[in-house]
Structure formats: structure tokens, C-alpha cells
Coordinates of N, CA and C and ligand atoms in Angstrom, one line a residue:
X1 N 7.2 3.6 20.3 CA 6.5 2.9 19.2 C 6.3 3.8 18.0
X2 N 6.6 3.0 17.4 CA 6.5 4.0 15.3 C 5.5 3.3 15.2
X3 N 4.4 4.5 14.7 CA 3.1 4.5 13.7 C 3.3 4.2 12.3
X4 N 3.2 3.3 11.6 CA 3.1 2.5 10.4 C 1.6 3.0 9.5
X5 N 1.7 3.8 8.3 CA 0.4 3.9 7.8 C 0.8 3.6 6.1
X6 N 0.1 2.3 5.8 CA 0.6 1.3 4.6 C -0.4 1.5 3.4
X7 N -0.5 2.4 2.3 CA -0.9 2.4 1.1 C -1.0 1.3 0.0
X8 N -2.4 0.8 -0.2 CA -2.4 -0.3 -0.9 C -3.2 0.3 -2.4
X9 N -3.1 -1.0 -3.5 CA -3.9 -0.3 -4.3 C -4.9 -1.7 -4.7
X10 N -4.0 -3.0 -4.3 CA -4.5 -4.1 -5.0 C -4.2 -5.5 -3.9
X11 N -3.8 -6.6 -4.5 CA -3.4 -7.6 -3.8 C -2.9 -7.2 -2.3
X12 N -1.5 -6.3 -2.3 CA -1.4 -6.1 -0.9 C -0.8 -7.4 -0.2
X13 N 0.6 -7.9 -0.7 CA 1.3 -9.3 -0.7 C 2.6 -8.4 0.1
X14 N 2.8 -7.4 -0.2 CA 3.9 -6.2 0.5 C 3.2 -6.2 1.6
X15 N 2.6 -5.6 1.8 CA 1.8 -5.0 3.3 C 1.8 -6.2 3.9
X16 N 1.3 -7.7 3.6 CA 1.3 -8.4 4.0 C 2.4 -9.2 4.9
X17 N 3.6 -8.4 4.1 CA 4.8 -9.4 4.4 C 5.4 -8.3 5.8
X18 N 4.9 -7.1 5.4 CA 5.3 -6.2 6.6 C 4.6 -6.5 7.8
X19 N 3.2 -6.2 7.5 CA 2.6 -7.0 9.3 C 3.4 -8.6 9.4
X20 N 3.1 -9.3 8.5 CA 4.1 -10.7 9.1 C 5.0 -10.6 10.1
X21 N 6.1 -9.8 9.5 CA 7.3 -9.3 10.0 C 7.3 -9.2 11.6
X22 N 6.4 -8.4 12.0 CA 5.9 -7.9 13.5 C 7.4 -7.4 14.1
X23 N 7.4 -6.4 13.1 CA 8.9 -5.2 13.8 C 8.3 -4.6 15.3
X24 N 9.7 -5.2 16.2 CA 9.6 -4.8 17.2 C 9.6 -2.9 17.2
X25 N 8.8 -2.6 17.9 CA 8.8 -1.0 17.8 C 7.7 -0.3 16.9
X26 N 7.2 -1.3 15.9 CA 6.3 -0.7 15.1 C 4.7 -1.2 14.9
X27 N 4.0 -0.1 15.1 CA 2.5 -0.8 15.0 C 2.2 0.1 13.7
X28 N 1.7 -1.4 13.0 CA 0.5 -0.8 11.7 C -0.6 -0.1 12.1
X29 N -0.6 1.3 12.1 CA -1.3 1.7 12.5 C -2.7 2.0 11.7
X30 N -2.9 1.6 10.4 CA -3.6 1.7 9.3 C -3.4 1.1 8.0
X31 N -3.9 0.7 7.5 CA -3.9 0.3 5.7 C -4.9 1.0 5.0
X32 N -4.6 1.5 4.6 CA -5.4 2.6 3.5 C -5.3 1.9 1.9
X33 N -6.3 1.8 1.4 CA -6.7 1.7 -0.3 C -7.2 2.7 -1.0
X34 N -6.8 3.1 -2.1 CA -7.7 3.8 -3.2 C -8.9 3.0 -3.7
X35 N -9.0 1.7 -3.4 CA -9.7 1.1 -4.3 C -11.0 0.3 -3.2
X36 N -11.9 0.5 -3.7 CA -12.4 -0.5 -2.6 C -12.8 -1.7 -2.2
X37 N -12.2 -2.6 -3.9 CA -11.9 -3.7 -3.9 C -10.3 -4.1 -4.0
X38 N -10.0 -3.3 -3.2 CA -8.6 -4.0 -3.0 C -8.4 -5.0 -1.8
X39 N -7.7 -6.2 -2.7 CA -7.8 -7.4 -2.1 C -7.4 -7.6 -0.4
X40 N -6.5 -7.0 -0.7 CA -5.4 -6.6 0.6 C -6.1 -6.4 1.7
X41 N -7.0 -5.4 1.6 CA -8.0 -4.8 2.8 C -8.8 -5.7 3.9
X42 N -8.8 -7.1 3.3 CA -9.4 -8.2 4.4 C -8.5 -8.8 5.0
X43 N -7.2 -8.9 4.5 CA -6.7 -9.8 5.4 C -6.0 -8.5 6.2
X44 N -5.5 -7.1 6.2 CA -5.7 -5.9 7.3 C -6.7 -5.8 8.4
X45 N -7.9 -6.0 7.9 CA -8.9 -6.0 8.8 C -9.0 -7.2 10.0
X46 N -8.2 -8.3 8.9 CA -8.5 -9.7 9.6 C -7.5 -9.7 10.8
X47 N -6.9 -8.6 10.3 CA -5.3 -9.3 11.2 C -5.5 -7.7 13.0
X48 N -6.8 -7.5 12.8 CA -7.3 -6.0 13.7 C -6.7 -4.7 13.3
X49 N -5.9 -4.8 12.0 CA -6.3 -3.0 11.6 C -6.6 -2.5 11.2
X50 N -6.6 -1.2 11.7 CA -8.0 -0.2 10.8 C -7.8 -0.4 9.6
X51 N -8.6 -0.3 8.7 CA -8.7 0.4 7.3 C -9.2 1.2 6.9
X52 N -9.1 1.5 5.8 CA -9.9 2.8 5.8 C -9.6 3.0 3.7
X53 N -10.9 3.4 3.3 CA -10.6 3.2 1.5 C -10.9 4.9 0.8
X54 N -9.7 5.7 0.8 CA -9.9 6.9 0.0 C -9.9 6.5 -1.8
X55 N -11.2 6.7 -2.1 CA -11.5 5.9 -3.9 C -10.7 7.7 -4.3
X56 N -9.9 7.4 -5.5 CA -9.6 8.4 -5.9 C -10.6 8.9 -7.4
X57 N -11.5 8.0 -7.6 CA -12.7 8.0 -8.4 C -13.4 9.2 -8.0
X58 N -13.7 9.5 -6.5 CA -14.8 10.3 -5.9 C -14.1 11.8 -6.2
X59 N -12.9 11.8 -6.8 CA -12.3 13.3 -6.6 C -12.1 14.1 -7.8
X60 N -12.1 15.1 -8.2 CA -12.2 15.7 -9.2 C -10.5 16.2 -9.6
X61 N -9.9 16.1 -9.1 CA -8.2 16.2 -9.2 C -7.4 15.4 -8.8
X62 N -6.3 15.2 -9.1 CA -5.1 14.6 -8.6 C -4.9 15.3 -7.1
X63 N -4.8 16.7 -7.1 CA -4.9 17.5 -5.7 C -5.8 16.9 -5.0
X64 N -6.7 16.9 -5.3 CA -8.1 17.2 -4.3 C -8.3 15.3 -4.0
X65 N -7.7 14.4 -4.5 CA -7.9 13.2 -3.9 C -6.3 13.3 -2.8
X66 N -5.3 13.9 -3.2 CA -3.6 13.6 -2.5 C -4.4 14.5 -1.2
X67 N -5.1 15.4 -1.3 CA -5.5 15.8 0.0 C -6.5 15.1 0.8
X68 N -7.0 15.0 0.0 CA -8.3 13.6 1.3 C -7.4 12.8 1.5
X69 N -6.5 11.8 0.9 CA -5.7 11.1 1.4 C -4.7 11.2 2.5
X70 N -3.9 12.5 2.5 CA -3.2 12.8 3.4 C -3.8 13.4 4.7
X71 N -5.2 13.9 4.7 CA -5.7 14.1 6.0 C -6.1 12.5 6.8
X72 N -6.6 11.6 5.7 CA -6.6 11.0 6.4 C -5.5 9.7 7.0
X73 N -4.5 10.2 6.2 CA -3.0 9.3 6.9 C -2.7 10.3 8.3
X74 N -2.8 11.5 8.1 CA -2.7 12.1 9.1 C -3.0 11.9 10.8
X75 N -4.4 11.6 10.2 CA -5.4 11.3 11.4 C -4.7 10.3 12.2
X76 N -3.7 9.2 11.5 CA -3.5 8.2 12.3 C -1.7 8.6 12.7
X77 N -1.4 10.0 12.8 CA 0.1 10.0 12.9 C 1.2 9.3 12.8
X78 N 1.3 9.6 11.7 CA 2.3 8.5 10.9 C 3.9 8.9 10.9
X79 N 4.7 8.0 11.5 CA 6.1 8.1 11.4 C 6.5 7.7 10.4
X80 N 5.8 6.8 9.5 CA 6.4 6.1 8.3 C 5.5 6.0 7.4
X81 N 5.3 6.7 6.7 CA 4.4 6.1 5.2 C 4.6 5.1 4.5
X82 N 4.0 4.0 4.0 CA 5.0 2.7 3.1 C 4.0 2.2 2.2
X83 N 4.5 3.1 0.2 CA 3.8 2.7 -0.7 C 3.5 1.3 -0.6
X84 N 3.0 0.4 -0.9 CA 2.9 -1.1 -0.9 C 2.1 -1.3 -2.0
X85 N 2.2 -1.3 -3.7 CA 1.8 -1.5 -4.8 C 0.5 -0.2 -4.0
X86 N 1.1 0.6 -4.4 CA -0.2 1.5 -4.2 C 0.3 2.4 -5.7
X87 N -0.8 2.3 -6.8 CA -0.8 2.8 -7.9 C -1.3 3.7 -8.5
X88 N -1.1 5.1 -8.0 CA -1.3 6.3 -7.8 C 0.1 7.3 -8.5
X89 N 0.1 8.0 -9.0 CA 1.2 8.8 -9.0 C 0.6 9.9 -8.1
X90 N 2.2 10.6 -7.1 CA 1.1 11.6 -6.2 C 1.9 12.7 -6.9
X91 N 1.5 13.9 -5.8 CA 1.7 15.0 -6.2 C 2.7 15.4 -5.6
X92 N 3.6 16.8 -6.0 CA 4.8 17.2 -5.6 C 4.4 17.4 -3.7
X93 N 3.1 17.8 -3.5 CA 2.9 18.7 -2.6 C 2.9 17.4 -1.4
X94 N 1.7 16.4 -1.6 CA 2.0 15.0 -0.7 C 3.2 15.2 -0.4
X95 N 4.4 14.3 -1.8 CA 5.1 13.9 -1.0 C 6.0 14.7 -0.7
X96 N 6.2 15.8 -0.8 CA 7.1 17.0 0.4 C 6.6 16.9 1.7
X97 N 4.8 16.6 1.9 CA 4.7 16.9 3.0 C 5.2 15.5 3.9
X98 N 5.6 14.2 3.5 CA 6.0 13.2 3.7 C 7.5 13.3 3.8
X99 N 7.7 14.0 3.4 CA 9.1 13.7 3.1 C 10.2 13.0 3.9
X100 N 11.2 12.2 3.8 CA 12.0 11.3 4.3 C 11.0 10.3 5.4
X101 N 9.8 10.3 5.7 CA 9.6 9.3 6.2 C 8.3 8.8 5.2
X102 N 8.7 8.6 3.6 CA 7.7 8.0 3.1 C 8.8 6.9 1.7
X103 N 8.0 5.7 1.8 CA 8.9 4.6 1.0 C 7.9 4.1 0.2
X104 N 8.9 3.3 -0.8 CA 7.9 2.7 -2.1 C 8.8 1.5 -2.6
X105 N 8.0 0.1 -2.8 CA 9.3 -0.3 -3.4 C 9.0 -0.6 -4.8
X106 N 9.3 -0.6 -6.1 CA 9.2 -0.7 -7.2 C 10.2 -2.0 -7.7
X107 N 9.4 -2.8 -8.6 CA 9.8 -3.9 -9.0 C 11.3 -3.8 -10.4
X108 N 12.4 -3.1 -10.0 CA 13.0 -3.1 -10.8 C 14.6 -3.0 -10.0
X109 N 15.9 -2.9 -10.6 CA 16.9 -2.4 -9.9 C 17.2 -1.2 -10.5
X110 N 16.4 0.0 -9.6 CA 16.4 1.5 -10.3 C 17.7 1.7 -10.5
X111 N 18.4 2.5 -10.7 CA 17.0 3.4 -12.2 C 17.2 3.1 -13.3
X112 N 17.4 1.3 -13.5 CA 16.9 0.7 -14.6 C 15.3 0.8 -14.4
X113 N 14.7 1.2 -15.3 CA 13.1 0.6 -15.8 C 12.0 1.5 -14.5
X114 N 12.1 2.5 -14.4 CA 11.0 2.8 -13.6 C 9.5 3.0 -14.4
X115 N 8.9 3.5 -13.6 CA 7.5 3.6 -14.1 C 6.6 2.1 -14.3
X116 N 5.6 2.0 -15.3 CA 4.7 0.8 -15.6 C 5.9 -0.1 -16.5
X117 N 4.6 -1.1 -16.5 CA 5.3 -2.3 -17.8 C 6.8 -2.7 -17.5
X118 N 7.5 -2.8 -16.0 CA 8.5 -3.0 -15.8 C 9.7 -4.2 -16.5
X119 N 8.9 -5.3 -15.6 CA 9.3 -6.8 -16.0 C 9.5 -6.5 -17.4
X120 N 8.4 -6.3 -18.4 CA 8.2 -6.4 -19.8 C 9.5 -5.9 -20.2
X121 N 9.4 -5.1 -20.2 CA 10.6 -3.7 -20.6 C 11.9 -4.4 -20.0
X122 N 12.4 -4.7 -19.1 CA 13.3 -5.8 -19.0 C 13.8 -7.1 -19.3
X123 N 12.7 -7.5 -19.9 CA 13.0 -8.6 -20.6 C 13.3 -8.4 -22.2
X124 N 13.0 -6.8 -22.6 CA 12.9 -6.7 -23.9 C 14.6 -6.5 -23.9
X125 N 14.6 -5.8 -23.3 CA 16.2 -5.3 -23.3 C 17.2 -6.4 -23.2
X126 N 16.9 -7.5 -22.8 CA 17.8 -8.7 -22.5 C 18.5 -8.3 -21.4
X127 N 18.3 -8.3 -20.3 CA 19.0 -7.8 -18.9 C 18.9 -9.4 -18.1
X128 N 20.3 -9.4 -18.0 CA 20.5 -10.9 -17.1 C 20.4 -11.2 -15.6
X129 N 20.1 -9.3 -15.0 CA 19.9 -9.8 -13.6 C 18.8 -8.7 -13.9
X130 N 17.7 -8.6 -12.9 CA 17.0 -8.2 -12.9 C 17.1 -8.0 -10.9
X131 N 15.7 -7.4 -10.5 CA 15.6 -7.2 -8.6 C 14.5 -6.6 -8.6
X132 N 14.5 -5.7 -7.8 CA 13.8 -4.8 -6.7 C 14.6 -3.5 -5.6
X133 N 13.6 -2.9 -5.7 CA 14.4 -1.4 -5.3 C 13.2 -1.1 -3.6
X134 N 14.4 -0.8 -3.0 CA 12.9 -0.1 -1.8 C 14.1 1.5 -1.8
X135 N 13.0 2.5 -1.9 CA 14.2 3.8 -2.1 C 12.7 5.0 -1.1
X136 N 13.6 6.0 -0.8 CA 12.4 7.5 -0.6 C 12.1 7.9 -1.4
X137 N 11.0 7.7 -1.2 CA 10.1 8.7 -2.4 C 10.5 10.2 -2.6
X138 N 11.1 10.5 -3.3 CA 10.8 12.2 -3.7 C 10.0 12.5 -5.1
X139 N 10.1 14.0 -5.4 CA 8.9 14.5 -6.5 C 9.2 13.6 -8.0
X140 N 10.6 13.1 -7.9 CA 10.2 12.4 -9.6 C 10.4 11.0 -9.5
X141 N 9.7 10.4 -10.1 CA 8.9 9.0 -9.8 C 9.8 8.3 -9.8
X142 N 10.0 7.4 -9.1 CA 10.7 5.9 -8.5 C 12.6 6.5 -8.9
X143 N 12.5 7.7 -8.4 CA 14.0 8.4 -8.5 C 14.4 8.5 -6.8
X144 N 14.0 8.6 -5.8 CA 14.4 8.7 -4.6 C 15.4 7.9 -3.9
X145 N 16.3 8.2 -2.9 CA 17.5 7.6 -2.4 C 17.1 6.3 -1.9
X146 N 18.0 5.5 -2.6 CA 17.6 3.4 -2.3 C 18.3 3.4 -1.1
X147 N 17.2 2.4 -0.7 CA 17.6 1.4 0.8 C 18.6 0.8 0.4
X148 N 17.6 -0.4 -0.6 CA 18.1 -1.8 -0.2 C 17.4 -2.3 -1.7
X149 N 18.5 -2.9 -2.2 CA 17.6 -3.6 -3.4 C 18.1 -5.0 -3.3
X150 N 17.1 -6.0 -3.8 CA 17.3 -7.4 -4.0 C 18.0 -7.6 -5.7
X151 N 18.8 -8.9 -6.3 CA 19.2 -9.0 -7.3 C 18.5 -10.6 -7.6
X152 N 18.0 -10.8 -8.6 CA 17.6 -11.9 -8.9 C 17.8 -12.3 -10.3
X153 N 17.9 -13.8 -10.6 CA 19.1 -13.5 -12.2 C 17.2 -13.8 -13.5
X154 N 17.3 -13.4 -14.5 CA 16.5 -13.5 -15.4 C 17.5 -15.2 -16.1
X155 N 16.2 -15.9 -16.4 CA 16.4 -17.3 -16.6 C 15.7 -17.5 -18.1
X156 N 16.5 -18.4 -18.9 CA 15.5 -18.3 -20.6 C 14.4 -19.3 -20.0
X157 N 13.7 -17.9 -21.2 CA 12.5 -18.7 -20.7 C 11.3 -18.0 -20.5
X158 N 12.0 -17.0 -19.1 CA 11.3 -16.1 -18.5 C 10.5 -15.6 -19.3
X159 N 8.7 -15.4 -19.0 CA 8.0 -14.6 -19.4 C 7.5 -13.5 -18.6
X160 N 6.8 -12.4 -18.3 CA 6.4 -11.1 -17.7 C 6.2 -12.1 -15.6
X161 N 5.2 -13.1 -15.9 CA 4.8 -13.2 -15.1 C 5.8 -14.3 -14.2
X162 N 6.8 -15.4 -14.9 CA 7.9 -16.0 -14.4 C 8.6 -15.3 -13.6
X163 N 8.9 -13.9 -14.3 CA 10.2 -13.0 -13.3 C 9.2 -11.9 -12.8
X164 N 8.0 -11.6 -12.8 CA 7.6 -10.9 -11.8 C 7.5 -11.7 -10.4
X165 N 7.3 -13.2 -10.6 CA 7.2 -13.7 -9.0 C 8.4 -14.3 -8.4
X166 N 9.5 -13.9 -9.2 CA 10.9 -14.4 -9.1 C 11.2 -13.3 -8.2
X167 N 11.0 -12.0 -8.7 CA 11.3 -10.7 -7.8 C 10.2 -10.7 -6.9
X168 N 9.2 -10.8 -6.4 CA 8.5 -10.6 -6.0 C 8.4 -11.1 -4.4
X169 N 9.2 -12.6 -4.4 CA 10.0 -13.2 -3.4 C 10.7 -12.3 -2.7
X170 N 11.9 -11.8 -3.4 CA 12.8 -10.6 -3.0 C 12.3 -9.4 -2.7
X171 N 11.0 -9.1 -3.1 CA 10.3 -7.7 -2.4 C 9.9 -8.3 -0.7
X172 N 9.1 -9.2 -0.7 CA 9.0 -9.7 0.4 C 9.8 -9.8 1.9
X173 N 11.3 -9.9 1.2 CA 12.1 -10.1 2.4 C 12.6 -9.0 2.5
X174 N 12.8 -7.8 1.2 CA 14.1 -6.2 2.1 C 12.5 -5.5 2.1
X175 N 11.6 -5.3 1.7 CA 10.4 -4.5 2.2 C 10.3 -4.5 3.6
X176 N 10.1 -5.5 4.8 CA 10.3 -5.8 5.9 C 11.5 -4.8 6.5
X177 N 12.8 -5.7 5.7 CA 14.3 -5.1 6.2 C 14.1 -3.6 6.1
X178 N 13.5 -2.5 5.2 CA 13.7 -1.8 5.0 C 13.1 -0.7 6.1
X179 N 11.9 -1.3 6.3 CA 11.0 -0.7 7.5 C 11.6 -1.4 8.5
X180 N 12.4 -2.1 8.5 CA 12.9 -2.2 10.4 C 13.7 -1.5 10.4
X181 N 14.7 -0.8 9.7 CA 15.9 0.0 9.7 C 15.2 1.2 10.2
X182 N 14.4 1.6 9.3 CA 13.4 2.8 9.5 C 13.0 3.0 11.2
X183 N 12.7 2.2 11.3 CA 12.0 2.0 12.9 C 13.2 2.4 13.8
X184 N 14.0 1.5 13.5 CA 15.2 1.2 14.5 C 16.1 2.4 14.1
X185 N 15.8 3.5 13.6 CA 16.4 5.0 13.6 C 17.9 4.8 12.7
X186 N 18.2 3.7 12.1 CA 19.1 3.5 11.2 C 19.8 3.7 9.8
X187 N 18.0 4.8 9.6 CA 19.1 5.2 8.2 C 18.9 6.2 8.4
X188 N 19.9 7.0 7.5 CA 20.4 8.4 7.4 C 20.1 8.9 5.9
X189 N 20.1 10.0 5.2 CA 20.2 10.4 4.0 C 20.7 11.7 3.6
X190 N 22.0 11.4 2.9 CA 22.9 12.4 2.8 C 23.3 12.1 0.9
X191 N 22.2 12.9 0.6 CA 22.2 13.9 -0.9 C 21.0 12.4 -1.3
X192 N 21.8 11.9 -2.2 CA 21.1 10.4 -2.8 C 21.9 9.2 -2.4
X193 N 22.5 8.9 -1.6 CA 23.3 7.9 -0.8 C 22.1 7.9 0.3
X194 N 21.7 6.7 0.6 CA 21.1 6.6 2.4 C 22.1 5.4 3.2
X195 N 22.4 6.1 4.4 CA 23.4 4.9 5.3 C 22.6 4.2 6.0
X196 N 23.0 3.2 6.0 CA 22.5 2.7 6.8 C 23.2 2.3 8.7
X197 N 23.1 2.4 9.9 CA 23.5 2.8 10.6 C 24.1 1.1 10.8
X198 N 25.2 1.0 11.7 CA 25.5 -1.0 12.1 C 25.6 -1.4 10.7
X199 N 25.3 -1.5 9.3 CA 25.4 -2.4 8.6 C 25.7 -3.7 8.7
X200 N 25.2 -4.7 8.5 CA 26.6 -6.2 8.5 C 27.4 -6.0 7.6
X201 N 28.6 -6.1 7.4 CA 29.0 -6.3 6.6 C 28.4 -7.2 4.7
X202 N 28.8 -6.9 4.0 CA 28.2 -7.0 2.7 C 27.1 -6.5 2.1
X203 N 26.4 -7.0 0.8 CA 25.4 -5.9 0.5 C 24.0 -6.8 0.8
X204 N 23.1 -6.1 1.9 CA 22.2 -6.8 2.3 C 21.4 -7.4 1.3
X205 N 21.2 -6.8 0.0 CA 20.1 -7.2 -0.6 C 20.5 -8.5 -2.0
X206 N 22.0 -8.4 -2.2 CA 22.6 -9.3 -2.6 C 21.8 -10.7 -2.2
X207 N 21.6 -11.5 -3.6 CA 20.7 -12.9 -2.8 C 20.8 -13.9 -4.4
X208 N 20.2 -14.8 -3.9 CA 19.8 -16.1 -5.0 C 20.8 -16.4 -6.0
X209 N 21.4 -17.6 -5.3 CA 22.2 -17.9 -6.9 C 20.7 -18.3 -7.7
X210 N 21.2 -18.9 -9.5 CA 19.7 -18.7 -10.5 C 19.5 -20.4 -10.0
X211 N 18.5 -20.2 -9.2 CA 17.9 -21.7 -8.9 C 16.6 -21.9 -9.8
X212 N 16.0 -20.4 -9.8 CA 15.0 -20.7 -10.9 C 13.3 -20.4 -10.1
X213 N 13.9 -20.4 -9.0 CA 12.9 -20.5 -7.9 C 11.9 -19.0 -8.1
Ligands
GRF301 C1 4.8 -5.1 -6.4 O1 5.5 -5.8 -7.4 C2 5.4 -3.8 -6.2 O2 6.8 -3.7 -6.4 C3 4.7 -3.0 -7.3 O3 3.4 -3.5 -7.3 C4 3.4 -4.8 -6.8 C5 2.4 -4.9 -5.7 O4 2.2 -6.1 -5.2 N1 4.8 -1.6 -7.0 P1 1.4 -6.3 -3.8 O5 0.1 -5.5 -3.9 O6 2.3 -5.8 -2.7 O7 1.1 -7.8 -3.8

């Protein structure tokens, strides 16, 4: 059994779609917030797992909160760390100590558009497909080796919050895929390529003709 410990910062619609999931082999073994009204945290609790809320308000550094934080991911031995809209930038030191078993998915098809104001910044540019990225986290932000990204088409029209929930469908379904590969000892990572082990044939994250949906 793989220990699951899920970093939220807000809603928590990711996390949610991962417990859904119920990967054979894997227990959530925690949901952790910075916030302590993060929305996410009741339906964790509702669903019997721990929670637990490190406020990064209470800390006087970037350090000194990545450390309370990581003792307390610790505590629950974690095979897999899994950002889940957790809105923190960490430190070099976290995620080294995470390393290869910590994920994030970011609302873009990196490394177009990382960082904030994604959607926006995508629509400015006029980009006709747009996605979602689930990749490893390493020290420079939403740069780490991709799983699995979803492709979803930008439709006229579209405003920030139209194609945020257009992608947001497609976070839903490879967020899941991405942590069962994980589980199921399937991926590999050799330089910034990750393999995936069995593949099906084609590219998993490939999806939606523009229905609009
Ligand atoms: C998602 O779009 C995720 O990609 C981004 O923040 C959002 C979090 O949504 N990093 P939720 O909290 O999982 O509902």
C-alpha cells in the first residue's frame, strides 16, 4: 500500500477527483491545507481522512513554514506527495527532499504559460489549443519532467473562466491517471523524459474534439 499525502490550498476539486478515483494500492493518507479555510478540508474529513492545516501566515519565512510543513507530511510517510491547487511556491530544500515522488498539476500545456494568470495569458496570445500538465516537481517552478498532459481546443468566445473549466474537466481525469501510474511503479525518469511503463498505445492525454463542453 502507497501512502498518499495531498496538499491543498483552496477548493480542492483535484484532491477530490483523486480520492474518487480509489487507486487500488493507494491510501490517502492525509490532506494537508495552508489555509484554514480551505474548502477542500470537509469533504477530506467527510470522506475519514486526516487533515491537518499548516497556515503559512503563522511563520516568519518561506523556510520556517516548508519546514513545519514537511515534518508534518512526514509524520504520515509519504510515498507520494500530490500538489493539488496548493498555492505556495516551495523552497529548493522541500522539494529535493521530495524528490521524484512529489507531483503538481498546473493548468497549462507546459512550458507554455507557467506560473499565475495562466488561462489569461493564454487567451492573450491567441493559442488555439490550450490543456493541462501533471509533471515532477523540481527547483524551478512548473519546469519538472511531464506525465501526462490533457489538450483541450480554446473556442471564440472563451473568457478566463469558460476555459478554465474546459481544462479543468481534463485535470480531473490524468490527475487520477497520473497517481495510478505512480502507485503502480510505472514511471520512470530519465533526464526530462518520464516513461511510462505498458503504455497503451497512443498519447494518453490526447482528448476532446471542440464540443465546447
Ligand atoms: C487547478 O486548476 C490546478 O491546476 C491549479 O489550481 C487549480 C486548483 O483547483 N494549480 P482545485 O483546488 O483542485 O479545485
Amino acid at each position: 500500500m502507497k501512502n498518499i499525502v495531498i496538499l491543498i490550498s483552496g477548493r480542492g476539486s483535484n484532491m477530490e477527483a483523486i480520492v474518487r478515483a480509489a487507486i487500488p494500492g493507494a491510501r490517502i493518507a492525509a490532506v494537508i491545507a495552508n489555509r484554514p479555510d480551505a474548502a477542500g478540508l470537509a469533504f477530506a474529513a467527510h470522506h475519514g481522512i486526516d487533515t491537518r492545516v499548516v497556515d503559512h501566515k503563522a511563520y516568519p519565512s518561506r523556510e520556517a513554514f516548508d519546514e513545519a510543513l514537511a515534518a508534518v507530511i512526514d509524520g504520515f510517510a509519504p510515498d507520494l506527495v500530490v500538489l493539488a491547487g496548493f498555492m505556495r511556491v516551495l523552497t529548493n530544500g522541500f522539494v529535493e527532499h521530495y524528490a521524484g515522488r512529489l507531483l503538481n498539476i498546473h493548468p497549462s500545456l507546459l512550458p507554455s504559460f507557467p506560473g499565475l494568470h495562466t488561462h489569461q495569458r493564454a487567451l492573450e496570445a491567441g493559442v488555439r489549443v490550450a490543456g493541462t500538465t501533471v509533471h515532477f516537481v523540481t527547483p524551478t517552478l512548473d519546469c519538472g519532467p511531464i506525465v501526462i498532459q490533457a489538450v483541450v481546443p480554446v473556442l471564440p468566445g472563451d473568457d478566463e473562466a469558460a476555459l478554465a473549466a474546459r481544462v479543468l474537466v481534463q485535470e480531473h481525469r490524468i490527475y487520477p491517471q497520473a497517481v495510478r501510474w505512480f502507485v503502480e511503479g510505472r514511471l520512470s525518469v530519465e533526464g526530462h523524459r518520464v516513461a511510462v511503463l505498458d503504455e497503451a498505445p497512443g498519447p494518453a492525454g490526447w482528448t476532446v474534439p471542440p464540443t465546447g463542453a
